[in-house]
Amino acid sequence: MENLKHFGQQLKWQFIILQRNNLINISVGITALYAIIFYLFKDFVYMEKVLTLLVYNDPSLIGLLFFGLAVILEKNQQVLPAFLVTPMSVHHYLLSRTIALTIIGWLCALGMVIAALGFSFNWLHFSLGVIGICFTFSLAGVFLISYTSEFLNYMLLSIPVMMVLSLPLLNYYNLTDVAWFQIVPTQGATDLLISSYERPLTTGDLLWAYTSSILWIGVLYWGAYQVFYKSVRS
Protein backbone atom coordinates (compact mmCIF):
# COMPACT_ATOMS: atom_id res chain seq x y z
CA MET A 1 0.00 0.00 0.00
CA GLU A 2 2.86 2.37 0.84
CA ASN A 3 4.54 1.60 -2.48
CA LEU A 4 1.30 2.36 -4.31
CA LYS A 5 1.05 5.70 -2.51
CA HIS A 6 4.62 6.61 -3.43
CA PHE A 7 3.97 5.61 -7.03
CA GLY A 8 0.84 7.78 -7.14
CA GLN A 9 2.84 10.75 -5.85
CA GLN A 10 5.53 10.14 -8.43
CA LEU A 11 2.94 9.94 -11.23
CA LYS A 12 1.42 13.24 -10.09
CA TRP A 13 4.89 14.81 -10.01
CA GLN A 14 5.58 13.62 -13.56
CA PHE A 15 2.52 15.46 -14.85
CA ILE A 16 3.64 18.59 -12.98
CA ILE A 17 7.10 18.40 -14.57
CA LEU A 18 5.67 17.85 -18.05
CA GLN A 19 3.34 20.82 -17.59
CA ARG A 20 6.10 23.09 -16.29
CA ASN A 21 8.22 22.24 -19.32
CA ASN A 22 5.22 23.02 -21.59
CA LEU A 23 5.29 19.51 -23.07
CA ILE A 24 1.59 18.99 -22.33
CA ASN A 25 0.69 22.33 -23.93
CA ILE A 26 2.67 21.42 -27.04
CA SER A 27 0.87 18.07 -27.32
CA VAL A 28 -2.55 19.64 -26.88
CA GLY A 29 -1.78 22.35 -29.45
CA ILE A 30 -0.63 19.88 -32.09
CA THR A 31 -3.57 17.58 -31.42
CA ALA A 32 -6.05 20.46 -31.72
CA LEU A 33 -4.57 21.40 -35.09
CA TYR A 34 -4.79 17.81 -36.35
CA ALA A 35 -8.33 17.45 -35.00
CA ILE A 36 -9.50 20.56 -36.87
CA ILE A 37 -7.95 19.26 -40.10
CA PHE A 38 -9.55 15.82 -39.63
CA TYR A 39 -12.94 17.37 -38.91
CA LEU A 40 -12.82 19.59 -41.98
CA PHE A 41 -11.71 16.76 -44.29
CA LYS A 42 -13.47 13.81 -42.63
CA ASP A 43 -15.13 12.84 -45.94
CA PHE A 44 -11.76 12.49 -47.66
CA VAL A 45 -11.65 9.09 -49.37
CA TYR A 46 -8.28 8.12 -47.85
CA MET A 47 -9.02 9.54 -44.42
CA GLU A 48 -8.38 6.26 -42.60
CA LYS A 49 -4.94 5.91 -44.21
CA VAL A 50 -3.98 9.45 -43.21
CA LEU A 51 -5.47 8.95 -39.75
CA THR A 52 -3.36 5.84 -39.16
CA LEU A 53 -0.16 7.69 -40.03
CA LEU A 54 -0.85 10.67 -37.78
CA VAL A 55 -2.34 8.70 -34.90
CA TYR A 56 0.69 6.41 -34.99
CA ASN A 57 3.08 9.34 -35.29
CA ASP A 58 1.67 11.42 -32.43
CA PRO A 59 2.03 8.95 -29.51
CA SER A 60 5.31 7.63 -30.89
CA LEU A 61 6.86 11.10 -30.90
CA ILE A 62 5.39 11.88 -27.48
CA GLY A 63 6.90 8.68 -26.11
CA LEU A 64 10.30 8.84 -27.77
CA LEU A 65 11.13 12.55 -27.89
CA PHE A 66 9.33 13.78 -24.80
CA PHE A 67 10.86 11.11 -22.58
CA GLY A 68 14.37 12.09 -23.60
CA LEU A 69 13.66 15.80 -23.52
CA ALA A 70 12.12 15.58 -20.05
CA VAL A 71 15.12 13.67 -18.64
CA ILE A 72 17.60 16.05 -20.25
CA LEU A 73 15.73 19.05 -18.80
CA GLU A 74 15.70 17.38 -15.39
CA LYS A 75 19.45 16.82 -15.57
CA ASN A 76 20.10 20.44 -16.60
CA GLN A 77 17.79 21.76 -13.87
CA GLN A 78 19.40 19.43 -11.29
CA VAL A 79 16.04 17.76 -10.67
CA LEU A 80 17.12 14.22 -11.57
CA PRO A 81 20.21 14.26 -9.31
CA ALA A 82 17.96 15.44 -6.46
CA PHE A 83 15.63 12.52 -7.13
CA LEU A 84 18.46 10.04 -7.03
CA VAL A 85 19.61 10.97 -3.53
CA THR A 86 16.14 10.13 -2.20
CA PRO A 87 14.83 6.59 -1.54
CA MET A 88 12.88 6.88 -4.82
CA SER A 89 12.52 3.61 -6.71
CA VAL A 90 13.94 3.63 -10.23
CA HIS A 91 11.01 1.42 -11.19
CA HIS A 92 8.61 4.08 -9.94
CA TYR A 93 10.48 6.77 -11.85
CA LEU A 94 10.47 4.88 -15.15
CA LEU A 95 6.90 3.61 -14.87
CA SER A 96 5.43 6.93 -13.74
CA ARG A 97 7.17 8.84 -16.54
CA THR A 98 6.18 6.25 -19.15
CA ILE A 99 2.59 6.03 -17.94
CA ALA A 100 2.25 9.83 -17.83
CA LEU A 101 3.45 10.13 -21.43
CA THR A 102 1.24 7.23 -22.49
CA ILE A 103 -1.84 8.88 -20.98
CA ILE A 104 -1.05 12.10 -22.83
CA GLY A 105 -0.44 10.19 -26.06
CA TRP A 106 -3.69 8.28 -25.69
CA LEU A 107 -5.74 11.42 -25.04
CA CYS A 108 -4.20 13.17 -28.03
CA ALA A 109 -4.81 10.19 -30.32
CA LEU A 110 -8.36 9.87 -29.01
CA GLY A 111 -9.07 13.50 -29.86
CA MET A 112 -7.87 12.95 -33.42
CA VAL A 113 -9.83 9.76 -34.09
CA ILE A 114 -13.06 11.21 -32.66
CA ALA A 115 -12.65 14.31 -34.85
CA ALA A 116 -12.17 12.10 -37.92
CA LEU A 117 -14.56 9.19 -37.29
CA GLY A 118 -16.84 10.21 -34.47
CA PHE A 119 -17.32 7.23 -32.17
CA SER A 120 -17.34 4.60 -34.92
CA PHE A 121 -14.32 2.63 -33.76
CA ASN A 122 -13.43 -0.15 -31.34
CA TRP A 123 -12.36 1.60 -28.14
CA LEU A 124 -10.53 -1.39 -26.66
CA HIS A 125 -8.39 -2.21 -29.69
CA PHE A 126 -7.72 1.48 -30.34
CA SER A 127 -6.74 2.23 -26.75
CA LEU A 128 -4.45 -0.77 -26.35
CA GLY A 129 -2.91 -0.15 -29.75
CA VAL A 130 -2.07 3.48 -28.92
CA ILE A 131 -0.90 2.53 -25.42
CA GLY A 132 1.36 -0.16 -26.88
CA ILE A 133 2.88 2.25 -29.40
CA CYS A 134 3.49 5.02 -26.86
CA PHE A 135 4.82 2.62 -24.22
CA THR A 136 7.23 1.01 -26.71
CA PHE A 137 8.60 4.33 -27.92
CA SER A 138 8.92 5.60 -24.35
CA LEU A 139 11.00 2.55 -23.45
CA ALA A 140 13.11 3.15 -26.56
CA GLY A 141 13.67 6.63 -25.16
CA VAL A 142 14.89 5.09 -21.89
CA PHE A 143 17.53 3.14 -23.81
CA LEU A 144 18.70 6.21 -25.73
CA ILE A 145 18.84 8.59 -22.77
CA SER A 146 20.95 6.04 -20.90
CA TYR A 147 23.77 6.59 -23.41
CA THR A 148 23.62 10.34 -24.03
CA SER A 149 22.63 13.48 -22.14
CA GLU A 150 22.94 15.89 -25.08
CA PHE A 151 19.69 16.78 -26.82
CA LEU A 152 21.25 16.95 -30.30
CA ASN A 153 22.82 13.52 -29.92
CA TYR A 154 19.55 12.18 -28.58
CA MET A 155 17.68 13.51 -31.61
CA LEU A 156 20.20 12.00 -34.01
CA LEU A 157 19.97 8.61 -32.30
CA SER A 158 16.18 8.83 -32.33
CA ILE A 159 16.00 8.92 -36.13
CA PRO A 160 17.13 5.32 -36.82
CA VAL A 161 15.13 4.05 -33.83
CA MET A 162 12.00 5.77 -35.16
CA MET A 163 12.60 4.28 -38.60
CA VAL A 164 13.07 0.72 -37.34
CA LEU A 165 10.05 0.80 -35.02
CA SER A 166 7.90 2.24 -37.83
CA LEU A 167 8.70 -0.50 -40.35
CA PRO A 168 5.22 -2.12 -39.96
CA LEU A 169 3.73 0.96 -41.63
CA LEU A 170 5.57 0.14 -44.85
CA ASN A 171 3.66 -3.13 -45.21
CA TYR A 172 0.42 -1.41 -44.23
CA TYR A 173 0.78 1.14 -47.04
CA ASN A 174 1.79 -1.63 -49.48
CA LEU A 175 5.20 -0.09 -49.99
CA THR A 176 6.81 -3.38 -48.97
CA ASP A 177 5.76 -6.96 -48.26
CA VAL A 178 8.37 -8.12 -45.79
CA ALA A 179 7.35 -10.98 -43.52
CA TRP A 180 9.99 -10.40 -40.86
CA PHE A 181 8.49 -6.99 -40.07
CA GLN A 182 6.05 -9.06 -37.99
CA ILE A 183 8.68 -9.34 -35.26
CA VAL A 184 9.16 -5.57 -34.93
CA PRO A 185 8.03 -4.57 -31.39
CA THR A 186 5.36 -2.17 -32.67
CA GLN A 187 3.71 -4.60 -35.11
CA GLY A 188 1.12 -5.94 -32.67
CA ALA A 189 0.11 -2.50 -31.41
CA THR A 190 -0.06 -1.18 -34.98
CA ASP A 191 -2.35 -4.06 -35.98
CA LEU A 192 -4.63 -3.29 -33.03
CA LEU A 193 -4.79 0.39 -33.99
CA ILE A 194 -5.66 -0.37 -37.61
CA SER A 195 -8.20 -3.04 -36.69
CA SER A 196 -10.06 -0.62 -34.43
CA TYR A 197 -11.53 1.32 -37.36
CA GLU A 198 -10.41 -0.13 -40.67
CA ARG A 199 -9.40 -3.77 -41.02
CA PRO A 200 -10.82 -6.20 -38.42
CA LEU A 201 -8.40 -8.96 -37.41
CA THR A 202 -9.18 -12.66 -37.26
CA THR A 203 -9.31 -14.17 -33.77
CA GLY A 204 -5.86 -15.72 -34.23
CA ASP A 205 -4.30 -12.47 -35.48
CA LEU A 206 -5.97 -10.56 -32.66
CA LEU A 207 -4.55 -12.92 -30.04
CA TRP A 208 -1.11 -12.65 -31.61
CA ALA A 209 -1.32 -8.83 -31.67
CA TYR A 210 -2.12 -8.71 -27.95
CA THR A 211 0.40 -11.39 -27.02
CA SER A 212 3.29 -9.93 -29.00
CA SER A 213 2.60 -6.42 -27.65
CA ILE A 214 2.62 -7.62 -24.04
CA LEU A 215 5.74 -9.76 -24.54
CA TRP A 216 7.69 -7.00 -26.27
CA ILE A 217 6.77 -4.40 -23.66
CA GLY A 218 7.89 -6.79 -20.91
CA VAL A 219 11.21 -7.51 -22.63
CA LEU A 220 11.87 -3.87 -23.48
CA TYR A 221 11.03 -2.70 -19.97
CA TRP A 222 13.40 -5.23 -18.43
CA GLY A 223 16.23 -4.13 -20.76
CA ALA A 224 15.46 -0.43 -20.38
CA TYR A 225 15.45 -0.70 -16.60
CA GLN A 226 18.83 -2.47 -16.59
CA VAL A 227 20.62 0.10 -18.75
CA PHE A 228 18.95 3.11 -17.11
CA TYR A 229 19.72 1.87 -13.61
CA LYS A 230 23.38 1.43 -14.50
CA SER A 231 23.59 4.85 -16.14
CA VAL A 232 22.09 6.80 -13.21
CA ARG A 233 23.87 4.87 -10.47
CA SER A 234 27.32 4.91 -12.08
Coordinates of C-alpha atoms in Angstrom, one line a residue:
M1 CA 0.0 0.0 0.0
E2 CA 2.9 2.4 0.8
N3 CA 4.5 1.6 -2.5
L4 CA 1.3 2.4 -4.3
K5 CA 1.0 5.7 -2.5
H6 CA 4.6 6.6 -3.4
F7 CA 4.0 5.6 -7.0
G8 CA 0.8 7.8 -7.1
Q9 CA 2.8 10.7 -5.8
Q10 CA 5.5 10.1 -8.4
L11 CA 2.9 9.9 -11.2
K12 CA 1.4 13.2 -10.1
W13 CA 4.9 14.8 -10.0
Q14 CA 5.6 13.6 -13.6
F15 CA 2.5 15.5 -14.8
I16 CA 3.6 18.6 -13.0
I17 CA 7.1 18.4 -14.6
L18 CA 5.7 17.9 -18.1
Q19 CA 3.3 20.8 -17.6
R20 CA 6.1 23.1 -16.3
N21 CA 8.2 22.2 -19.3
N22 CA 5.2 23.0 -21.6
L23 CA 5.3 19.5 -23.1
I24 CA 1.6 19.0 -22.3
N25 CA 0.7 22.3 -23.9
I26 CA 2.7 21.4 -27.0
S27 CA 0.9 18.1 -27.3
V28 CA -2.5 19.6 -26.9
G29 CA -1.8 22.3 -29.4
I30 CA -0.6 19.9 -32.1
T31 CA -3.6 17.6 -31.4
A32 CA -6.1 20.5 -31.7
L33 CA -4.6 21.4 -35.1
Y34 CA -4.8 17.8 -36.4
A35 CA -8.3 17.5 -35.0
I36 CA -9.5 20.6 -36.9
I37 CA -8.0 19.3 -40.1
F38 CA -9.6 15.8 -39.6
Y39 CA -12.9 17.4 -38.9
L40 CA -12.8 19.6 -42.0
F41 CA -11.7 16.8 -44.3
K42 CA -13.5 13.8 -42.6
D43 CA -15.1 12.8 -45.9
F44 CA -11.8 12.5 -47.7
V45 CA -11.6 9.1 -49.4
Y46 CA -8.3 8.1 -47.9
M47 CA -9.0 9.5 -44.4
E48 CA -8.4 6.3 -42.6
K49 CA -4.9 5.9 -44.2
V50 CA -4.0 9.4 -43.2
L51 CA -5.5 8.9 -39.8
T52 CA -3.4 5.8 -39.2
L53 CA -0.2 7.7 -40.0
L54 CA -0.8 10.7 -37.8
V55 CA -2.3 8.7 -34.9
Y56 CA 0.7 6.4 -35.0
N57 CA 3.1 9.3 -35.3
D58 CA 1.7 11.4 -32.4
P59 CA 2.0 9.0 -29.5
S60 CA 5.3 7.6 -30.9
L61 CA 6.9 11.1 -30.9
I62 CA 5.4 11.9 -27.5
G63 CA 6.9 8.7 -26.1
L64 CA 10.3 8.8 -27.8
L65 CA 11.1 12.5 -27.9
F66 CA 9.3 13.8 -24.8
F67 CA 10.9 11.1 -22.6
G68 CA 14.4 12.1 -23.6
L69 CA 13.7 15.8 -23.5
A70 CA 12.1 15.6 -20.0
V71 CA 15.1 13.7 -18.6
I72 CA 17.6 16.1 -20.3
L73 CA 15.7 19.1 -18.8
E74 CA 15.7 17.4 -15.4
K75 CA 19.5 16.8 -15.6
N76 CA 20.1 20.4 -16.6
Q77 CA 17.8 21.8 -13.9
Q78 CA 19.4 19.4 -11.3
V79 CA 16.0 17.8 -10.7
L80 CA 17.1 14.2 -11.6
P81 CA 20.2 14.3 -9.3
A82 CA 18.0 15.4 -6.5
F83 CA 15.6 12.5 -7.1
L84 CA 18.5 10.0 -7.0
V85 CA 19.6 11.0 -3.5
T86 CA 16.1 10.1 -2.2
P87 CA 14.8 6.6 -1.5
M88 CA 12.9 6.9 -4.8
S89 CA 12.5 3.6 -6.7
V90 CA 13.9 3.6 -10.2
H91 CA 11.0 1.4 -11.2
H92 CA 8.6 4.1 -9.9
Y93 CA 10.5 6.8 -11.9
L94 CA 10.5 4.9 -15.2
L95 CA 6.9 3.6 -14.9
S96 CA 5.4 6.9 -13.7
R97 CA 7.2 8.8 -16.5
T98 CA 6.2 6.3 -19.2
I99 CA 2.6 6.0 -17.9
A100 CA 2.3 9.8 -17.8
L101 CA 3.5 10.1 -21.4
T102 CA 1.2 7.2 -22.5
I103 CA -1.8 8.9 -21.0
I104 CA -1.1 12.1 -22.8
G105 CA -0.4 10.2 -26.1
W106 CA -3.7 8.3 -25.7
L107 CA -5.7 11.4 -25.0
C108 CA -4.2 13.2 -28.0
A109 CA -4.8 10.2 -30.3
L110 CA -8.4 9.9 -29.0
G111 CA -9.1 13.5 -29.9
M112 CA -7.9 13.0 -33.4
V113 CA -9.8 9.8 -34.1
I114 CA -13.1 11.2 -32.7
A115 CA -12.7 14.3 -34.8
A116 CA -12.2 12.1 -37.9
L117 CA -14.6 9.2 -37.3
G118 CA -16.8 10.2 -34.5
F119 CA -17.3 7.2 -32.2
S120 CA -17.3 4.6 -34.9
F121 CA -14.3 2.6 -33.8
N122 CA -13.4 -0.1 -31.3
W123 CA -12.4 1.6 -28.1
L124 CA -10.5 -1.4 -26.7
H125 CA -8.4 -2.2 -29.7
F126 CA -7.7 1.5 -30.3
S127 CA -6.7 2.2 -26.8
L128 CA -4.5 -0.8 -26.3
G129 CA -2.9 -0.1 -29.8
V130 CA -2.1 3.5 -28.9
I131 CA -0.9 2.5 -25.4
G132 CA 1.4 -0.2 -26.9
I133 CA 2.9 2.2 -29.4
C134 CA 3.5 5.0 -26.9
F135 CA 4.8 2.6 -24.2
T136 CA 7.2 1.0 -26.7
F137 CA 8.6 4.3 -27.9
S138 CA 8.9 5.6 -24.3
L139 CA 11.0 2.5 -23.5
A140 CA 13.1 3.2 -26.6
G141 CA 13.7 6.6 -25.2
V142 CA 14.9 5.1 -21.9
F143 CA 17.5 3.1 -23.8
L144 CA 18.7 6.2 -25.7
I145 CA 18.8 8.6 -22.8
S146 CA 20.9 6.0 -20.9
Y147 CA 23.8 6.6 -23.4
T148 CA 23.6 10.3 -24.0
S149 CA 22.6 13.5 -22.1
E150 CA 22.9 15.9 -25.1
F151 CA 19.7 16.8 -26.8
L152 CA 21.2 17.0 -30.3
N153 CA 22.8 13.5 -29.9
Y154 CA 19.6 12.2 -28.6
M155 CA 17.7 13.5 -31.6
L156 CA 20.2 12.0 -34.0
L157 CA 20.0 8.6 -32.3
S158 CA 16.2 8.8 -32.3
I159 CA 16.0 8.9 -36.1
P160 CA 17.1 5.3 -36.8
V161 CA 15.1 4.1 -33.8
M162 CA 12.0 5.8 -35.2
M163 CA 12.6 4.3 -38.6
V164 CA 13.1 0.7 -37.3
L165 CA 10.1 0.8 -35.0
S166 CA 7.9 2.2 -37.8
L167 CA 8.7 -0.5 -40.3
P168 CA 5.2 -2.1 -40.0
L169 CA 3.7 1.0 -41.6
L170 CA 5.6 0.1 -44.9
N171 CA 3.7 -3.1 -45.2
Y172 CA 0.4 -1.4 -44.2
Y173 CA 0.8 1.1 -47.0
N174 CA 1.8 -1.6 -49.5
L175 CA 5.2 -0.1 -50.0
T176 CA 6.8 -3.4 -49.0
D177 CA 5.8 -7.0 -48.3
V178 CA 8.4 -8.1 -45.8
A179 CA 7.3 -11.0 -43.5
W180 CA 10.0 -10.4 -40.9
F181 CA 8.5 -7.0 -40.1
Q182 CA 6.0 -9.1 -38.0
I183 CA 8.7 -9.3 -35.3
V184 CA 9.2 -5.6 -34.9
P185 CA 8.0 -4.6 -31.4
T186 CA 5.4 -2.2 -32.7
Q187 CA 3.7 -4.6 -35.1
G188 CA 1.1 -5.9 -32.7
A189 CA 0.1 -2.5 -31.4
T190 CA -0.1 -1.2 -35.0
D191 CA -2.3 -4.1 -36.0
L192 CA -4.6 -3.3 -33.0
L193 CA -4.8 0.4 -34.0
I194 CA -5.7 -0.4 -37.6
S195 CA -8.2 -3.0 -36.7
S196 CA -10.1 -0.6 -34.4
Y197 CA -11.5 1.3 -37.4
E198 CA -10.4 -0.1 -40.7
R199 CA -9.4 -3.8 -41.0
P200 CA -10.8 -6.2 -38.4
L201 CA -8.4 -9.0 -37.4
T202 CA -9.2 -12.7 -37.3
T203 CA -9.3 -14.2 -33.8
G204 CA -5.9 -15.7 -34.2
D205 CA -4.3 -12.5 -35.5
L206 CA -6.0 -10.6 -32.7
L207 CA -4.6 -12.9 -30.0
W208 CA -1.1 -12.6 -31.6
A209 CA -1.3 -8.8 -31.7
Y210 CA -2.1 -8.7 -28.0
T211 CA 0.4 -11.4 -27.0
S212 CA 3.3 -9.9 -29.0
S213 CA 2.6 -6.4 -27.7
I214 CA 2.6 -7.6 -24.0
L215 CA 5.7 -9.8 -24.5
W216 CA 7.7 -7.0 -26.3
I217 CA 6.8 -4.4 -23.7
G218 CA 7.9 -6.8 -20.9
V219 CA 11.2 -7.5 -22.6
L220 CA 11.9 -3.9 -23.5
Y221 CA 11.0 -2.7 -20.0
W222 CA 13.4 -5.2 -18.4
G223 CA 16.2 -4.1 -20.8
A224 CA 15.5 -0.4 -20.4
Y225 CA 15.5 -0.7 -16.6
Q226 CA 18.8 -2.5 -16.6
V227 CA 20.6 0.1 -18.7
F228 CA 18.9 3.1 -17.1
Y229 CA 19.7 1.9 -13.6
K230 CA 23.4 1.4 -14.5
S231 CA 23.6 4.9 -16.1
V232 CA 22.1 6.8 -13.2
R233 CA 23.9 4.9 -10.5
S234 CA 27.3 4.9 -12.1

